[in-house]
Amino acid sequence: MKDTLRHAGKRKQLANVLVGKGIKDESVLSAIEKIPRHLFMDSGFEDHAYQDKAFPIAADQTISQPYTVAFQSELLQIKNGDKVLEIGTGSGYQTAVLCELGAKVYSIERQKELFKKTKLFLSKLGYRPKYLSFGDGYKGLKEHAPYDSIIVTAGAPYVPKPLLSQLKINGRLVIPVGEDVQIMTLFVRKSETQFEKREFGEFRFVPLLENKN
Ligand code: SAH
């Protein structure tokens, strides 16, 4: 595994592209400047790693587009030490961003192959999420709830109830909702029963699937 000055330079350029697209959060931008995204992709795709594009990873899944990762991360408004639940560990890139933002990260992946691969890879890279779970994200992770925020990184046909109920008061859920195209949606928990909802335009994700395999 190699990370070079050339890669660092490309990351700086990528961060500038994201600024151009409206990303403002300095801590999110510095996480993107720091994390060697090319190492999260198969070596054949290395040249594409610092373009603002999604790419295929193992098990028919994708590593999200950097802009999408930055946009969702910004919406979470993470503070140091926040407890954050991620649905869809995938390549682990978003997990690494959350770790860089100082979050205590819990992440769920439903594909066994990816789960095992990414768990090993993140630890090799020196990232220490609190807990990586092989399971079904529709159910959340009740054992460790409540969370300061929850991020869903696959397209959800509907908003799973357990995710809303596992938020702290003032906690934030960022979730792309829809079948073919998803609307990025933010829920802020105002009380036991009340949630404020805001929508932020269209994105495209691989689907959030029921059950694990
Ligand atoms: N955060 C990832 C994005 C990967 S794509 C990254 O940065 O690379 C979405 C991921 O969600 C895939 O790995 C897919 O297997 C996973 N996924 C889909 N449905 C799921 C579910 N119900 N529970 C947990 N993970 C799920």
Short mmCIF file of C-alpha atoms and ligand atoms in Angstrom, two decimals:
data_model
loop_
_atom_site.label_atom_id
_atom_site.label_comp_id
_atom_site.label_asym_id
_atom_site.label_seq_id
_atom_site.Cartn_x
_atom_site.Cartn_y
_atom_site.Cartn_z
CA MET A 1 0.00 0.00 0.00
CA LYS A 2 1.51 3.25 -1.10
CA ASP A 3 0.52 6.85 -0.58
CA THR A 4 2.73 9.45 -2.23
CA LEU A 5 3.05 13.23 -2.57
CA ARG A 6 1.51 12.90 -6.00
CA HIS A 7 -1.61 11.36 -4.42
CA ALA A 8 -1.67 14.10 -1.77
CA GLY A 9 -1.54 16.73 -4.53
CA LYS A 10 -4.49 15.11 -6.29
CA ARG A 11 -6.43 15.10 -3.03
CA LYS A 12 -5.81 18.82 -2.61
CA GLN A 13 -7.22 19.36 -6.12
CA LEU A 14 -10.23 17.17 -5.29
CA ALA A 15 -10.90 19.23 -2.16
CA ASN A 16 -10.83 22.37 -4.32
CA VAL A 17 -13.34 20.83 -6.73
CA LEU A 18 -15.62 20.11 -3.74
CA VAL A 19 -15.28 23.71 -2.53
CA GLY A 20 -16.34 24.77 -6.04
CA LYS A 21 -19.42 22.58 -5.69
CA GLY A 22 -20.40 24.23 -2.41
CA ILE A 23 -18.76 22.20 0.37
CA LYS A 24 -17.73 24.58 3.15
CA ASP A 25 -16.97 22.53 6.25
CA GLU A 26 -13.19 22.79 6.80
CA SER A 27 -12.98 19.63 8.87
CA VAL A 28 -14.71 17.63 6.13
CA LEU A 29 -12.39 19.10 3.49
CA SER A 30 -9.29 18.31 5.53
CA ALA A 31 -10.48 14.72 6.06
CA ILE A 32 -10.76 14.37 2.28
CA GLU A 33 -7.30 15.88 1.82
CA LYS A 34 -5.91 13.38 4.28
CA ILE A 35 -7.52 10.01 3.47
CA PRO A 36 -5.82 7.94 0.72
CA ARG A 37 -9.00 7.18 -1.27
CA HIS A 38 -7.02 5.29 -3.93
CA LEU A 39 -6.26 2.58 -1.37
CA PHE A 40 -10.00 1.96 -0.89
CA MET A 41 -10.37 0.97 -4.55
CA ASP A 42 -8.99 -1.94 -6.58
CA SER A 43 -5.58 -0.99 -7.93
CA GLY A 44 -6.86 -0.92 -11.54
CA PHE A 45 -8.96 2.11 -10.68
CA GLU A 46 -6.24 4.03 -8.93
CA ASP A 47 -6.15 6.75 -11.58
CA HIS A 48 -9.83 7.50 -10.99
CA ALA A 49 -9.58 7.75 -7.22
CA TYR A 50 -9.32 11.53 -7.07
CA GLN A 51 -11.95 12.35 -9.64
CA ASP A 52 -15.27 13.35 -8.15
CA LYS A 53 -16.93 10.08 -9.14
CA ALA A 54 -18.41 6.93 -7.60
CA PHE A 55 -16.60 3.69 -8.44
CA PRO A 56 -17.19 -0.05 -8.27
CA ILE A 57 -15.73 -1.94 -5.30
CA ALA A 58 -16.18 -5.62 -4.33
CA ALA A 59 -19.52 -7.47 -4.27
CA ASP A 60 -21.24 -5.26 -6.89
CA GLN A 61 -21.14 -2.24 -4.60
CA THR A 62 -19.74 1.25 -5.05
CA ILE A 63 -17.57 3.69 -3.16
CA SER A 64 -19.70 6.84 -3.01
CA GLN A 65 -18.77 9.94 -4.98
CA PRO A 66 -16.52 12.27 -2.91
CA TYR A 67 -19.04 15.11 -3.26
CA THR A 68 -21.77 12.88 -1.84
CA VAL A 69 -19.54 11.80 1.06
CA ALA A 70 -18.68 15.44 1.78
CA PHE A 71 -22.30 16.60 1.46
CA GLN A 72 -23.64 13.96 3.83
CA SER A 73 -20.76 14.46 6.29
CA GLU A 74 -21.38 18.21 6.34
CA LEU A 75 -25.08 17.69 7.09
CA LEU A 76 -24.22 15.55 10.12
CA GLN A 77 -22.45 18.50 11.87
CA ILE A 78 -20.23 16.13 13.80
CA LYS A 79 -18.57 17.28 17.02
CA ASN A 80 -15.54 15.58 18.51
CA GLY A 81 -16.61 12.47 20.44
CA ASP A 82 -20.07 12.19 18.83
CA LYS A 83 -21.48 8.70 18.60
CA VAL A 84 -22.29 8.08 14.93
CA LEU A 85 -23.97 5.10 13.28
CA GLU A 86 -23.28 4.42 9.60
CA ILE A 87 -25.47 2.10 7.51
CA GLY A 88 -23.50 0.56 4.62
CA THR A 89 -19.80 0.27 5.52
CA GLY A 90 -18.92 -0.66 1.93
CA SER A 91 -15.30 0.25 1.18
CA GLY A 92 -14.93 1.97 4.56
CA TYR A 93 -14.13 5.35 3.00
CA GLN A 94 -17.04 7.17 4.65
CA THR A 95 -16.18 5.35 7.88
CA ALA A 96 -12.66 6.78 7.66
CA VAL A 97 -14.05 10.28 7.08
CA LEU A 98 -16.22 9.94 10.20
CA CYS A 99 -13.20 8.76 12.21
CA GLU A 100 -11.18 11.77 10.98
CA LEU A 101 -14.03 14.03 12.14
CA GLY A 102 -13.53 12.70 15.66
CA ALA A 103 -16.63 10.52 15.80
CA LYS A 104 -16.99 7.27 17.68
CA VAL A 105 -18.12 5.24 14.71
CA TYR A 106 -20.46 2.25 14.61
CA SER A 107 -21.02 0.88 11.11
CA ILE A 108 -23.18 -1.91 9.65
CA GLU A 109 -22.62 -3.86 6.42
CA ARG A 110 -24.94 -6.58 5.10
CA GLN A 111 -22.47 -8.27 2.72
CA LYS A 112 -20.26 -10.69 4.58
CA GLU A 113 -17.41 -10.56 2.06
CA LEU A 114 -17.23 -6.77 2.15
CA PHE A 115 -17.66 -6.66 5.91
CA LYS A 116 -14.64 -8.94 6.44
CA LYS A 117 -12.47 -7.25 3.83
CA THR A 118 -13.17 -3.71 5.04
CA LYS A 119 -12.75 -4.56 8.72
CA LEU A 120 -9.24 -5.84 8.03
CA PHE A 121 -8.40 -2.98 5.68
CA LEU A 122 -9.46 -0.16 8.03
CA SER A 123 -7.38 -1.57 10.85
CA LYS A 124 -4.36 -1.91 8.53
CA LEU A 125 -4.77 1.73 7.64
CA GLY A 126 -4.89 2.65 11.32
CA TYR A 127 -8.58 3.59 11.57
CA ARG A 128 -10.33 2.43 14.73
CA PRO A 129 -14.10 2.56 14.43
CA LYS A 130 -15.73 1.56 17.75
CA TYR A 131 -17.65 -1.30 16.23
CA LEU A 132 -18.14 -2.83 12.78
CA SER A 133 -21.23 -4.99 12.55
CA PHE A 134 -22.28 -7.62 9.99
CA GLY A 135 -26.03 -7.14 9.91
CA ASP A 136 -29.10 -5.48 8.47
CA GLY A 137 -29.03 -1.70 8.70
CA TYR A 138 -32.83 -1.44 8.46
CA LYS A 139 -32.80 -2.47 12.11
CA GLY A 140 -30.10 -0.03 13.19
CA LEU A 141 -27.91 -1.10 16.10
CA LYS A 142 -30.02 -0.99 19.22
CA GLU A 143 -27.35 -2.31 21.60
CA HIS A 144 -25.34 0.91 21.25
CA ALA A 145 -28.18 3.44 20.77
CA PRO A 146 -28.90 6.33 21.10
CA TYR A 147 -26.69 8.10 18.55
CA ASP A 148 -25.81 11.76 17.97
CA SER A 149 -26.20 11.05 14.29
CA ILE A 150 -26.95 8.32 11.79
CA ILE A 151 -25.84 8.30 8.15
CA VAL A 152 -27.31 5.96 5.56
CA THR A 153 -25.06 5.42 2.53
CA ALA A 154 -27.44 3.37 0.38
CA GLY A 155 -30.73 4.41 -1.23
CA ALA A 156 -33.62 3.71 1.15
CA PRO A 157 -37.07 3.09 -0.41
CA TYR A 158 -38.54 4.37 2.89
CA VAL A 159 -37.23 5.68 6.22
CA PRO A 160 -36.71 2.75 8.60
CA LYS A 161 -38.47 3.49 11.93
CA PRO A 162 -35.70 1.96 14.11
CA LEU A 163 -33.24 4.57 12.79
CA LEU A 164 -35.43 7.45 13.91
CA SER A 165 -36.00 5.85 17.29
CA GLN A 166 -32.26 5.30 17.87
CA LEU A 167 -31.47 9.05 17.63
CA LYS A 168 -30.76 11.20 20.69
CA ILE A 169 -32.91 14.30 21.15
CA ASN A 170 -31.37 16.85 18.72
CA GLY A 171 -29.77 13.89 16.91
CA ARG A 172 -29.56 13.96 13.10
CA LEU A 173 -30.41 11.29 10.53
CA VAL A 174 -29.07 11.85 7.00
CA ILE A 175 -30.69 9.44 4.56
CA PRO A 176 -31.17 9.32 0.77
CA VAL A 177 -34.82 8.33 0.27
CA GLY A 178 -36.29 6.94 -2.95
CA GLU A 179 -36.23 4.02 -5.38
CA ASP A 180 -34.43 4.95 -8.65
CA VAL A 181 -33.39 8.44 -7.59
CA GLN A 182 -33.07 9.47 -3.98
CA ILE A 183 -33.79 12.76 -2.24
CA MET A 184 -31.16 13.52 0.39
CA THR A 185 -33.19 13.98 3.56
CA LEU A 186 -32.26 15.26 7.02
CA PHE A 187 -34.32 14.46 10.10
CA VAL A 188 -33.57 16.25 13.38
CA ARG A 189 -35.17 14.74 16.46
CA LYS A 190 -36.90 17.54 18.36
CA SER A 191 -38.53 15.40 21.07
CA GLU A 192 -39.48 11.80 21.79
CA THR A 193 -42.13 12.00 19.07
CA GLN A 194 -41.28 15.03 16.88
CA PHE A 195 -38.87 15.18 13.95
CA GLU A 196 -38.01 18.15 11.76
CA LYS A 197 -37.50 17.14 8.13
CA ARG A 198 -35.52 18.93 5.40
CA GLU A 199 -34.79 17.86 1.82
CA PHE A 200 -31.65 18.57 -0.20
CA GLY A 201 -31.97 17.50 -3.82
CA GLU A 202 -31.34 14.38 -5.84
CA PHE A 203 -28.60 11.78 -5.50
CA ARG A 204 -28.12 8.22 -6.77
CA PHE A 205 -27.10 5.34 -4.54
CA VAL A 206 -27.03 1.54 -4.72
CA PRO A 207 -30.16 0.24 -2.96
CA LEU A 208 -30.53 -0.40 0.75
CA LEU A 209 -31.46 -4.09 0.74
CA GLU A 210 -33.37 -6.02 3.39
CA ASN A 211 -31.60 -8.74 5.40
CA LYS A 212 -27.95 -9.72 5.28
CA ASN A 213 -26.10 -12.21 3.06
N1 SAH B 1 -20.19 4.07 2.78
C1 SAH B 1 -19.77 3.29 1.65
C2 SAH B 1 -20.82 3.28 0.55
C3 SAH B 1 -20.95 1.91 -0.02
S1 SAH B 1 -22.34 1.63 -1.07
C4 SAH B 1 -18.43 3.76 1.14
O1 SAH B 1 -17.97 4.84 1.54
O2 SAH B 1 -17.80 3.04 0.37
C5 SAH B 1 -23.59 1.11 0.08
C6 SAH B 1 -23.28 -0.08 0.96
O3 SAH B 1 -24.46 -0.36 1.72
C7 SAH B 1 -22.94 -1.38 0.23
O4 SAH B 1 -21.73 -1.88 0.71
C8 SAH B 1 -24.11 -2.32 0.57
O5 SAH B 1 -23.74 -3.68 0.67
C9 SAH B 1 -24.56 -1.76 1.90
N2 SAH B 1 -25.94 -2.07 2.26
C10 SAH B 1 -27.04 -2.15 1.47
N3 SAH B 1 -28.13 -2.47 2.20
C11 SAH B 1 -27.72 -2.58 3.50
C12 SAH B 1 -28.38 -2.89 4.73
N4 SAH B 1 -29.68 -3.15 4.80
N5 SAH B 1 -27.63 -2.90 5.86
C13 SAH B 1 -26.30 -2.65 5.84
N6 SAH B 1 -25.62 -2.35 4.69
C14 SAH B 1 -26.32 -2.32 3.54
#
